[in-house]
Structure formats: structure tokens, C-alpha cells
């Protein structure tokens, strides 16, 4: 957004947000023990303080206001609402208590209103995470971090309470493919290997013959695989050996395994394990596929968290949507056949990449919009902007939350956090937020 301001001195940008609070993924997706990643909030806040930018929270596009109504009111509309659904496992037993999506689990400990009542049962000793990406590692790390290391973060009070009572000792991260195909990045892996009070369990047999294959992979993948290989096969030094021996918790990577079924407890009331098909790899490089060998293996556990990917939802019937790919069909961010409509981020190119990738992507979409403006492809006359939308929202009984409203909520969160030595205690109930604002 900031880029557009500089590029176009008259541009006015209104941001509509479903949640009553700003910052989306940075607030609700980034792990509480990664506060440095949240520094971007300062940049967002500067942008929001510009006289030519306005934030309107508590407004759900597609429900409170439609995309055609927005297109009518503005010269251009950009959809950047990401991928808010998780991909289902599509296996029997995934509806059993004790199974939930990693996305909901992250939402729960980060105070996402829709997940505030999750209350996962952590009374078991083994948890299985299906997936081997950064979100899977985040979830494993939060499950295994000593709670006293989390009490100075912005994790929610409720989550901290549940984690203090947790009996989870072992976390398995299960992947269909092998060590060369893991989706997490080296920083997250290193953090996991060094996690206080936890030791890694890696089977050296999974890494046989990898040394030769590493030579031809790109550098980031090479460094990541070398770290995995060293951790799996090298004898740790005396200090590290002592640390691992004293660790009361453990995590491990299980490769070449694909979930077939969530196994019920004897009374059928909850999850008690996962049945995995043993796989082998076919094909080369990025196109490697996991195919079942016919062998099966049962992994007992009391908690199953699925982290097998995300998908976007269609926002409004007027916007074209490719439900197979889970994206809005577009060319470089221009929505197909809908002039003046743009998209950015995961809803534009699918659920891959990290925050930095998505940021670059939004700059590219911004450039396309500016090009179209210069080329005279956007409507030329004046447009009413927020004034028109405000009238619609008001007639529908919707009370938007402004950025200065947010700053009141922010001050309240910080004050509540200070009492217990936390950077903030997040408000998790939208009704309470609106009450505090006198709405």
C-alpha cells in the first residue's frame, strides 16, 4: 500500500477487514515466540496514519458489502484475503475428537476470535502432526516449549493455561515424501533442534545415500538437508549429548508415510492413533511423487493436527474463482474479465511461500494497477469511495471499526498484558471489543 502512495500522490486507499482488528496474518499467524517478525506492524501503523489511508475493520466483504458495490464506489479494488480454509485430510476418522487442523490450533493460541473455543485436549503423551512445513514446526515447537518460555509472549491466557497442564511428551511430524522434500526452512529447523528441554529423533536409515544427492540441489535446500543429515547421523558433542539426555520431551520426523485413517479409541469416542501407508518416491526433483508400497503402520497418539495445506474460499459470486486450484483466475494480479479488479497473495497464486514472497507479490499487483491507471484503463470520473459504502453499511446495521478505534483496543491489550509482564493480552471476543468501543 505504501508504494502506491509514493507512486501516486492523489491515491486514497481504504482497507476493509473482516476482523475487528488489523494486521491479519502478522497478528494471527506468526508464532508468539517470534516477536521480531511482528515488527512490520510498525510500518503498517505508519501507513494507516497517513491521511490518504483508512482502515475499516469488522466489515466482511461478500456478506456486509458485495464486491460489485465496492467496484461501483472505487476506481479499483484489490482482493488479498489469502487462504482462510485448511485442506481436509479426506480420510476416515478425521471428524473424531482429538483431531483438528493446525490452522485452527494456531488461531487458538494466537487469539483468532473464530478459534477461541477450541480447547484442545493435551492430556495424551503423543501428538502427531501430519505435514512437514513451517506451520507444522511452529505447532510442534509451541507444544514442546517449556511454558515459562512462553509466558512473556503475546500467547493468549487461555492457551498458556492449557499448555501448562499439557502432558504431551513426544511430537511426530509425518510427511509423505523424504528429507529432500520437506517444506520447512532452515531457521525454523535450527530453532527446533536447539529447543530447550527437547531432543530430536531422526532415523539415520532415512538419510542413506543422501550425501550424493545433495550435490545437485539448490543452495537453500542443500544447507537445510545438510543440517538434517548432521543431526541424524553425527554423534553430538559432550555438551549437546548431556542436554539431549536430560530432555524430558522429544520430537521426530517420520518420512515416507501417508495418512490413511484416524484410528478411534476402543469406545469409539476419540482419536487414538493414525494408520499410515508406507510410501516410496517416484520421479525426479520437485516433481517427485509419493506412491504407496502396500505396507501399513499404526502410530498411536491422542492428538492429531493436520497441516497439509491451505485453500482460499470464493468471496463473492461476482468474482471468478477456480475451485480446483483455489485461486481467483488472474494474469499478473489482474482478475480475468473484470476490469478494475485485482488480487494479490495466496488468493492470487495459491498457498505457497512465506511472508516475504507474498509481500513482493503485492508490490507486483500494485505496479499493475498503476500501469492500468496510467494507460487510462480505469474509470476516469470521480468515485464516492467510502462515503457510498458507509451509507450501505449503516443501512445494514454494520458498525465498522476505524484505526483510531483499534488504537483504543491496542492500549487496552497492552495494559492488560503489563499486569502479567506480557507485551499484550489479546482480546479474543469481538463482542467485548465492540463493547469497549461503545458500539
Short mmCIF file of C-alpha atoms in Angstrom, two decimals:
data_model
loop_
_atom_site.label_atom_id
_atom_site.label_comp_id
_atom_site.label_asym_id
_atom_site.label_seq_id
_atom_site.Cartn_x
_atom_site.Cartn_y
_atom_site.Cartn_z
CA UNK A 1 0.00 0.00 0.00
CA UNK A 2 2.79 2.42 0.96
CA UNK A 3 4.27 2.03 -2.53
CA UNK A 4 1.08 3.23 -4.17
CA UNK A 5 1.09 6.38 -2.03
CA UNK A 6 4.54 7.32 -3.16
CA UNK A 7 3.86 6.41 -6.78
CA UNK A 8 0.62 8.32 -6.95
CA UNK A 9 0.31 11.46 -4.82
CA UNK A 10 -3.50 11.63 -5.05
CA UNK A 11 -4.27 7.97 -4.36
CA UNK A 12 -6.55 7.24 -1.44
CA UNK A 13 -6.62 3.66 -0.14
CA UNK A 14 -9.36 2.18 2.05
CA UNK A 15 -8.66 -1.18 3.68
CA UNK A 16 -11.63 -3.41 4.52
CA UNK A 17 -11.07 -6.21 7.03
CA UNK A 18 -13.34 -8.96 8.32
CA UNK A 19 -11.79 -8.99 11.82
CA UNK A 20 -12.43 -6.03 14.15
CA UNK A 21 -8.64 -5.61 14.38
CA UNK A 22 -5.91 -5.04 11.76
CA UNK A 23 -2.70 -6.91 10.79
CA UNK A 24 -4.22 -10.25 9.73
CA UNK A 25 -1.60 -12.94 9.44
CA UNK A 26 1.02 -11.00 11.41
CA UNK A 27 -1.29 -10.93 14.42
CA UNK A 28 -3.00 -14.30 13.98
CA UNK A 29 -0.45 -16.42 12.09
CA UNK A 30 3.03 -15.52 13.34
CA UNK A 31 4.06 -17.56 16.39
CA UNK A 32 4.02 -15.69 19.74
CA UNK A 33 7.68 -16.58 20.34
CA UNK A 34 8.72 -14.87 17.07
CA UNK A 35 8.09 -11.23 18.10
CA UNK A 36 10.75 -9.88 15.70
CA UNK A 37 8.60 -10.96 12.73
CA UNK A 38 5.84 -8.69 14.07
CA UNK A 39 7.95 -5.51 13.72
CA UNK A 40 6.28 -4.96 10.34
CA UNK A 41 3.25 -3.80 12.38
CA UNK A 42 5.13 -0.51 12.90
CA UNK A 43 5.31 0.03 9.13
CA UNK A 44 1.61 -0.84 8.74
CA UNK A 45 0.75 1.62 11.52
CA UNK A 46 2.68 4.44 9.80
CA UNK A 47 0.76 3.73 6.59
CA UNK A 48 -2.56 3.69 8.45
CA UNK A 49 -1.76 7.10 9.98
CA UNK A 50 -1.44 8.64 6.53
CA UNK A 51 -4.32 10.99 5.70
CA UNK A 52 -4.79 9.03 2.47
CA UNK A 53 -5.27 5.62 4.01
CA UNK A 54 -8.20 4.38 6.11
CA UNK A 55 -8.83 1.07 7.86
CA UNK A 56 -12.37 -0.30 8.24
CA UNK A 57 -12.48 -3.45 10.37
CA UNK A 58 -15.47 -5.61 11.31
CA UNK A 59 -16.65 -5.49 7.68
CA UNK A 60 -16.98 -8.81 5.89
CA UNK A 61 -16.77 -8.41 2.12
CA UNK A 62 -19.25 -10.76 0.45
CA UNK A 63 -21.61 -10.54 3.43
CA UNK A 64 -21.76 -6.93 4.74
CA UNK A 65 -20.89 -5.38 1.40
CA UNK A 66 -20.54 -7.00 -2.03
CA UNK A 67 -17.65 -6.76 -4.48
CA UNK A 68 -19.88 -5.11 -7.16
CA UNK A 69 -20.81 -2.45 -4.58
CA UNK A 70 -17.11 -1.81 -3.90
CA UNK A 71 -16.31 -1.70 -7.64
CA UNK A 72 -19.07 0.85 -8.10
CA UNK A 73 -17.66 3.07 -5.31
CA UNK A 74 -13.93 2.90 -6.17
CA UNK A 75 -11.74 3.18 -9.26
CA UNK A 76 -10.02 -0.10 -8.42
CA UNK A 77 -10.48 -2.94 -5.92
CA UNK A 78 -7.75 -5.36 -4.78
CA UNK A 79 -8.69 -8.70 -3.17
CA UNK A 80 -5.96 -10.00 -0.87
CA UNK A 81 -7.81 -12.14 1.62
CA UNK A 82 -5.48 -15.14 1.45
CA UNK A 83 -6.35 -18.77 2.11
CA UNK A 84 -8.53 -18.99 5.19
CA UNK A 85 -9.53 -22.64 4.91
CA UNK A 86 -7.39 -25.68 5.65
CA UNK A 87 -7.15 -28.61 3.25
CA UNK A 88 -9.01 -31.63 4.63
CA UNK A 89 -7.19 -34.96 5.03
CA UNK A 90 -10.16 -36.74 3.42
CA UNK A 91 -9.58 -39.91 5.44
CA UNK A 92 -11.98 -41.85 7.70
CA UNK A 93 -11.96 -40.72 11.34
CA UNK A 94 -10.86 -37.14 10.75
CA UNK A 95 -14.07 -35.92 12.43
CA UNK A 96 -13.14 -37.65 15.74
CA UNK A 97 -12.49 -35.51 18.83
CA UNK A 98 -8.73 -35.13 19.23
CA UNK A 99 -8.28 -34.26 15.52
CA UNK A 100 -8.00 -30.64 14.45
CA UNK A 101 -6.34 -28.54 11.79
CA UNK A 102 -3.00 -26.93 12.59
CA UNK A 103 -4.57 -23.73 11.28
CA UNK A 104 -7.25 -23.79 14.00
CA UNK A 105 -4.63 -24.66 16.64
CA UNK A 106 -2.50 -21.66 15.59
CA UNK A 107 -5.63 -19.47 15.58
CA UNK A 108 -6.41 -20.69 19.11
CA UNK A 109 -3.05 -19.83 20.69
CA UNK A 110 -2.87 -16.56 18.72
CA UNK A 111 -6.34 -15.34 19.77
CA UNK A 112 -8.19 -15.59 16.44
CA UNK A 113 -11.82 -14.99 17.50
CA UNK A 114 -13.28 -17.90 15.49
CA UNK A 115 -10.91 -20.40 17.18
CA UNK A 116 -11.14 -19.11 20.76
CA UNK A 117 -13.26 -22.03 21.95
CA UNK A 118 -11.04 -24.80 20.55
CA UNK A 119 -9.66 -26.03 23.93
CA UNK A 120 -7.51 -28.88 22.57
CA UNK A 121 -7.11 -31.85 24.92
CA UNK A 122 -3.39 -32.13 25.69
CA UNK A 123 -3.76 -34.91 28.26
CA UNK A 124 -2.10 -37.50 25.98
CA UNK A 125 1.62 -38.19 25.80
CA UNK A 126 1.98 -38.34 21.99
CA UNK A 127 0.84 -35.88 19.33
CA UNK A 128 1.06 -36.45 15.58
CA UNK A 129 1.28 -33.56 13.13
CA UNK A 130 0.52 -34.52 9.54
CA UNK A 131 2.68 -32.26 7.38
CA UNK A 132 6.26 -31.03 7.35
CA UNK A 133 6.06 -27.30 6.65
CA UNK A 134 6.81 -24.25 8.80
CA UNK A 135 3.31 -24.26 10.31
CA UNK A 136 3.80 -27.90 11.39
CA UNK A 137 7.12 -26.92 13.03
CA UNK A 138 5.52 -23.88 14.71
CA UNK A 139 2.84 -26.07 16.23
CA UNK A 140 5.34 -28.71 17.36
CA UNK A 141 7.52 -26.02 18.91
CA UNK A 142 4.63 -24.44 20.83
CA UNK A 143 3.56 -27.89 22.09
CA UNK A 144 7.09 -28.67 23.35
CA UNK A 145 8.37 -25.29 24.56
CA UNK A 146 8.51 -25.05 28.37
CA UNK A 147 5.51 -22.84 29.29
CA UNK A 148 7.73 -20.46 31.30
CA UNK A 149 9.41 -19.54 28.00
CA UNK A 150 6.02 -18.55 26.57
CA UNK A 151 4.66 -16.52 29.48
CA UNK A 152 6.45 -13.36 28.33
CA UNK A 153 4.95 -13.56 24.82
CA UNK A 154 1.55 -12.44 23.48
CA UNK A 155 0.18 -16.01 23.51
CA UNK A 156 -3.37 -15.96 24.88
CA UNK A 157 -4.02 -16.52 28.57
CA UNK A 158 -6.30 -19.48 27.77
CA UNK A 159 -3.68 -21.20 25.61
CA UNK A 160 -0.96 -20.69 28.19
CA UNK A 161 -3.21 -22.25 30.84
CA UNK A 162 -3.85 -25.33 28.69
CA UNK A 163 -0.14 -25.66 27.77
CA UNK A 164 0.86 -25.51 31.45
CA UNK A 165 -1.32 -28.60 32.06
CA UNK A 166 -0.10 -30.38 28.91
CA UNK A 167 1.13 -33.96 29.24
CA UNK A 168 2.41 -34.13 25.65
CA UNK A 169 5.97 -35.53 25.68
CA UNK A 170 6.53 -36.64 22.08
CA UNK A 171 5.54 -34.97 18.81
CA UNK A 172 5.89 -36.74 15.45
CA UNK A 173 5.85 -34.74 12.20
CA UNK A 174 4.76 -37.05 9.40
CA UNK A 175 5.46 -36.48 5.69
CA UNK A 176 4.53 -38.45 2.56
CA UNK A 177 7.88 -37.78 0.95
CA UNK A 178 11.52 -37.78 2.11
CA UNK A 179 14.12 -35.48 3.71
CA UNK A 180 14.79 -33.75 0.36
CA UNK A 181 11.13 -32.66 0.06
CA UNK A 182 10.41 -31.15 3.49
CA UNK A 183 8.67 -27.78 3.19
CA UNK A 184 10.05 -26.03 6.29
CA UNK A 185 13.01 -23.62 6.18
CA UNK A 186 16.38 -23.76 7.91
CA UNK A 187 15.77 -21.06 10.53
CA UNK A 188 12.70 -22.93 11.86
CA UNK A 189 14.54 -26.26 11.81
CA UNK A 190 17.55 -24.88 13.67
CA UNK A 191 15.27 -23.42 16.32
CA UNK A 192 13.60 -26.81 16.73
CA UNK A 193 16.91 -28.67 17.06
CA UNK A 194 18.01 -26.26 19.80
CA UNK A 195 14.67 -26.24 21.63
CA UNK A 196 15.24 -26.25 25.42
CA UNK A 197 14.20 -29.49 27.13
CA UNK A 198 13.54 -31.35 23.86
CA UNK A 199 15.61 -33.73 21.77
CA UNK A 200 15.30 -34.63 18.07
CA UNK A 201 14.60 -38.21 16.95
CA UNK A 202 15.78 -38.78 13.38
CA UNK A 203 16.37 -42.23 11.88
CA UNK A 204 19.80 -42.37 10.17
CA UNK A 205 18.36 -45.01 7.78
CA UNK A 206 16.11 -42.31 6.25
CA UNK A 207 19.24 -40.43 5.17
CA UNK A 208 21.17 -43.23 3.43
CA UNK A 209 22.63 -42.18 0.08
CA UNK A 210 21.54 -38.58 0.61
CA UNK A 211 25.10 -37.23 0.69
CA UNK A 212 25.46 -37.81 -3.10
CA UNK A 213 22.03 -36.39 -3.96
CA UNK A 214 22.66 -33.17 -2.01
CA UNK A 215 25.30 -32.04 -4.53
CA UNK A 216 22.79 -31.18 -7.25
CA UNK A 217 20.09 -29.39 -5.19
CA UNK A 218 19.83 -25.56 -4.96
CA UNK A 219 21.77 -23.92 -2.12
CA UNK A 220 18.98 -23.21 0.43
CA UNK A 221 17.71 -26.80 0.08
CA UNK A 222 21.31 -28.05 0.31
CA UNK A 223 22.02 -26.24 3.60
CA UNK A 224 18.71 -27.42 5.05
CA UNK A 225 19.36 -31.06 4.09
CA UNK A 226 22.94 -30.94 5.40
CA UNK A 227 21.64 -29.76 8.78
CA UNK A 228 19.09 -32.61 8.86
CA UNK A 229 21.76 -35.10 7.84
CA UNK A 230 24.23 -33.92 10.50
CA UNK A 231 21.56 -34.02 13.19
CA UNK A 232 20.52 -37.56 12.16
CA UNK A 233 23.94 -39.14 11.70
CA UNK A 234 26.63 -37.29 13.67
CA UNK A 235 27.34 -38.13 17.29
CA UNK A 236 26.66 -34.96 19.30
CA UNK A 237 29.47 -33.35 21.34
CA UNK A 238 29.54 -33.95 25.13
CA UNK A 239 27.58 -30.76 25.93
CA UNK A 240 24.83 -31.43 23.40
CA UNK A 241 24.73 -35.13 24.37
CA UNK A 242 24.16 -34.14 28.02
CA UNK A 243 21.45 -31.66 27.00
CA UNK A 244 19.63 -34.33 24.98
CA UNK A 245 19.96 -36.94 27.71
CA UNK A 246 18.31 -34.60 30.24
CA UNK A 247 15.49 -33.58 27.86
CA UNK A 248 12.05 -34.69 29.05
CA UNK A 249 10.39 -34.12 25.67
CA UNK A 250 11.16 -35.22 22.11
CA UNK A 251 10.15 -34.56 18.52
CA UNK A 252 10.83 -36.56 15.39
CA UNK A 253 10.36 -36.57 11.65
CA UNK A 254 8.66 -39.61 10.09
CA UNK A 255 9.23 -39.77 6.34
CA UNK A 256 7.58 -41.78 3.53
CA UNK A 257 4.25 -42.08 5.36
CA UNK A 258 0.80 -41.06 4.14
CA UNK A 259 -2.28 -40.93 6.44
CA UNK A 260 -4.97 -43.49 5.56
CA UNK A 261 -7.21 -43.32 8.61
CA UNK A 262 -7.52 -41.79 12.07
CA UNK A 263 -7.92 -44.74 14.45
CA UNK A 264 -10.62 -44.48 17.13
CA UNK A 265 -10.19 -45.36 20.82
CA UNK A 266 -11.82 -48.67 21.92
CA UNK A 267 -15.03 -46.82 22.89
CA UNK A 268 -15.01 -45.03 19.52
CA UNK A 269 -15.21 -41.68 21.29
CA UNK A 270 -11.89 -40.13 20.25
CA UNK A 271 -8.71 -40.39 18.22
CA UNK A 272 -6.18 -42.96 19.45
CA UNK A 273 -3.77 -43.19 16.54
CA UNK A 274 -3.14 -42.78 12.83
CA UNK A 275 -2.86 -45.56 10.27
CA UNK A 276 -0.11 -44.67 7.80
CA UNK A 277 0.60 -46.13 4.37
CA UNK A 278 4.33 -46.60 3.76
CA UNK A 279 5.31 -44.79 0.54
CA UNK A 280 8.23 -44.66 -1.86
CA UNK A 281 9.25 -41.90 -4.23
CA UNK A 282 8.75 -41.89 -7.99
CA UNK A 283 10.04 -39.27 -10.41
CA UNK A 284 12.84 -36.75 -10.01
CA UNK A 285 13.41 -33.33 -8.43
CA UNK A 286 10.41 -31.18 -7.50
CA UNK A 287 8.06 -33.50 -9.40
CA UNK A 288 8.77 -36.42 -7.04
CA UNK A 289 5.55 -38.18 -6.05
CA UNK A 290 4.91 -40.47 -3.09
CA UNK A 291 3.26 -43.77 -4.08
CA UNK A 292 2.01 -46.36 -1.55
CA UNK A 293 4.03 -49.59 -1.30
CA UNK A 294 1.14 -51.58 0.19
CA UNK A 295 2.68 -51.70 3.68
CA UNK A 296 0.85 -50.11 6.61
CA UNK A 297 1.93 -48.88 10.01
CA UNK A 298 -0.07 -47.69 13.02
CA UNK A 299 1.17 -44.75 15.07
CA UNK A 300 -0.60 -44.41 18.46
CA UNK A 301 -1.37 -40.85 19.65
CA UNK A 302 -4.06 -38.88 21.44
CA UNK A 303 -3.87 -35.70 19.34
CA UNK A 304 -3.77 -35.37 15.54
CA UNK A 305 -3.08 -31.98 13.95
CA UNK A 306 -3.40 -31.79 10.19
CA UNK A 307 -1.10 -29.37 8.43
CA UNK A 308 -1.37 -30.49 4.82
CA UNK A 309 -2.02 -27.09 3.27
CA UNK A 310 -4.49 -24.26 2.91
CA UNK A 311 -7.11 -23.20 0.43
CA UNK A 312 -8.87 -19.98 -0.45
CA UNK A 313 -12.64 -19.60 -0.49
CA UNK A 314 -14.65 -17.70 -3.10
CA UNK A 315 -15.51 -14.28 -1.61
CA UNK A 316 -18.49 -13.26 -3.71
CA UNK A 317 -20.42 -14.88 -6.60
CA UNK A 318 -19.47 -11.96 -8.87
CA UNK A 319 -15.74 -12.81 -8.65
CA UNK A 320 -14.46 -15.62 -10.89
CA UNK A 321 -12.97 -18.47 -8.84
CA UNK A 322 -11.06 -21.61 -9.78
CA UNK A 323 -12.15 -24.09 -7.12
CA UNK A 324 -9.71 -26.76 -8.34
CA UNK A 325 -6.65 -24.54 -7.91
CA UNK A 326 -8.25 -22.48 -5.15
CA UNK A 327 -7.35 -19.13 -6.71
CA UNK A 328 -9.01 -16.19 -8.44
CA UNK A 329 -8.09 -16.62 -12.13
CA UNK A 330 -5.77 -13.72 -12.97
CA UNK A 331 -2.93 -12.54 -15.15
CA UNK A 332 -0.20 -10.90 -13.06
CA UNK A 333 -2.81 -9.90 -10.48
CA UNK A 334 -5.43 -8.60 -12.93
CA UNK A 335 -8.63 -10.58 -12.41
CA UNK A 336 -9.69 -12.20 -15.70
CA UNK A 337 -12.55 -10.41 -17.49
CA UNK A 338 -13.23 -7.98 -14.60
CA UNK A 339 -11.57 -4.60 -15.34
CA UNK A 340 -10.54 -2.64 -12.24
CA UNK A 341 -10.47 -5.78 -10.06
CA UNK A 342 -7.11 -7.12 -8.84
CA UNK A 343 -5.85 -9.81 -6.49
CA UNK A 344 -2.71 -10.39 -4.50
CA UNK A 345 -1.14 -13.02 -2.24
CA UNK A 346 -2.31 -16.59 -1.74
CA UNK A 347 -5.70 -15.97 -3.34
CA UNK A 348 -3.73 -14.90 -6.43
CA UNK A 349 -1.10 -17.63 -6.70
CA UNK A 350 -2.08 -20.41 -4.30
CA UNK A 351 -0.95 -21.23 -0.76
CA UNK A 352 2.84 -21.34 -1.13
CA UNK A 353 5.74 -19.22 0.09
CA UNK A 354 6.49 -17.17 3.17
CA UNK A 355 5.54 -13.62 4.23
CA UNK A 356 8.38 -12.08 2.15
CA UNK A 357 7.17 -13.86 -1.02
CA UNK A 358 3.67 -12.53 -0.50
CA UNK A 359 4.98 -9.01 0.13
CA UNK A 360 6.87 -8.98 -3.20
CA UNK A 361 3.72 -10.28 -4.82
CA UNK A 362 1.64 -7.35 -3.51
CA UNK A 363 4.17 -4.86 -4.90
CA UNK A 364 3.78 -6.51 -8.33
CA UNK A 365 -0.02 -6.28 -8.20
CA UNK A 366 0.32 -2.62 -7.11
CA UNK A 367 2.50 -1.94 -10.15
CA UNK A 368 -0.08 -3.50 -12.49
CA UNK A 369 -2.81 -1.30 -11.01
CA UNK A 370 -0.66 1.82 -11.53
CA UNK A 371 0.17 0.79 -15.11
CA UNK A 372 -3.56 0.41 -15.85
CA UNK A 373 -4.23 3.80 -14.27
CA UNK A 374 -1.56 5.48 -16.44
CA UNK A 375 -2.86 3.66 -19.53
CA UNK A 376 -6.37 5.03 -18.86
CA UNK A 377 -7.88 1.59 -18.29
CA UNK A 378 -9.60 2.53 -15.00
CA UNK A 379 -12.80 4.61 -14.75
CA UNK A 380 -11.91 8.28 -15.19
CA UNK A 381 -14.63 10.23 -13.39
CA UNK A 382 -14.85 10.82 -9.62
CA UNK A 383 -15.96 7.92 -7.42
CA UNK A 384 -17.62 8.28 -4.00
CA UNK A 385 -15.33 5.80 -2.21
CA UNK A 386 -16.06 5.21 1.48
CA UNK A 387 -18.97 7.69 1.65
CA UNK A 388 -21.08 5.36 -0.53
CA UNK A 389 -20.02 2.23 1.37
CA UNK A 390 -20.59 3.87 4.76
CA UNK A 391 -24.21 4.56 3.81
CA UNK A 392 -24.71 0.92 2.77
CA UNK A 393 -23.09 -0.43 5.95
CA UNK A 394 -25.10 1.91 8.13
CA UNK A 395 -28.37 0.82 6.48
CA UNK A 396 -27.37 -2.81 7.17
CA UNK A 397 -26.56 -2.20 10.82
CA UNK A 398 -22.82 -2.84 10.39
CA UNK A 399 -20.51 -0.80 12.66
CA UNK A 400 -17.02 -0.54 11.15
CA UNK A 401 -14.01 -0.29 13.46
CA UNK A 402 -11.62 2.52 12.48
CA UNK A 403 -7.86 2.63 13.05
CA UNK A 404 -8.27 5.02 15.97
CA UNK A 405 -10.82 2.56 17.44
CA UNK A 406 -8.15 -0.13 17.08
CA UNK A 407 -5.65 2.08 18.91
CA UNK A 408 -8.03 2.12 21.91
CA UNK A 409 -8.24 -1.69 21.82
CA UNK A 410 -4.46 -1.85 21.39
CA UNK A 411 -3.93 0.31 24.51
CA UNK A 412 -6.32 -1.95 26.45
CA UNK A 413 -4.44 -5.10 25.34
CA UNK A 414 -1.08 -3.60 26.28
CA UNK A 415 -2.43 -2.51 29.70
CA UNK A 416 -3.81 -5.99 30.38
CA UNK A 417 -0.50 -7.54 29.32
CA UNK A 418 1.56 -5.27 31.57
CA UNK A 419 -0.14 -6.69 34.67
CA UNK A 420 1.43 -10.08 33.99
CA UNK A 421 4.65 -8.99 32.26
CA UNK A 422 3.43 -9.75 28.71
CA UNK A 423 3.72 -7.40 25.71
CA UNK A 424 -0.09 -7.58 25.45
CA UNK A 425 -3.05 -9.75 26.42
CA UNK A 426 -5.07 -10.12 23.24
CA UNK A 427 -8.80 -9.51 23.29
CA UNK A 428 -10.36 -12.60 21.71
CA UNK A 429 -14.08 -11.83 21.85
CA UNK A 430 -15.40 -9.47 19.12
CA UNK A 431 -18.45 -8.60 21.28
CA UNK A 432 -16.17 -7.48 24.10
CA UNK A 433 -14.10 -5.41 21.62
CA UNK A 434 -17.22 -3.64 20.35
CA UNK A 435 -18.45 -3.09 23.94
CA UNK A 436 -15.12 -1.48 24.88
CA UNK A 437 -15.56 0.88 21.91
CA UNK A 438 -19.10 1.75 22.99
CA UNK A 439 -20.58 0.32 19.77
#
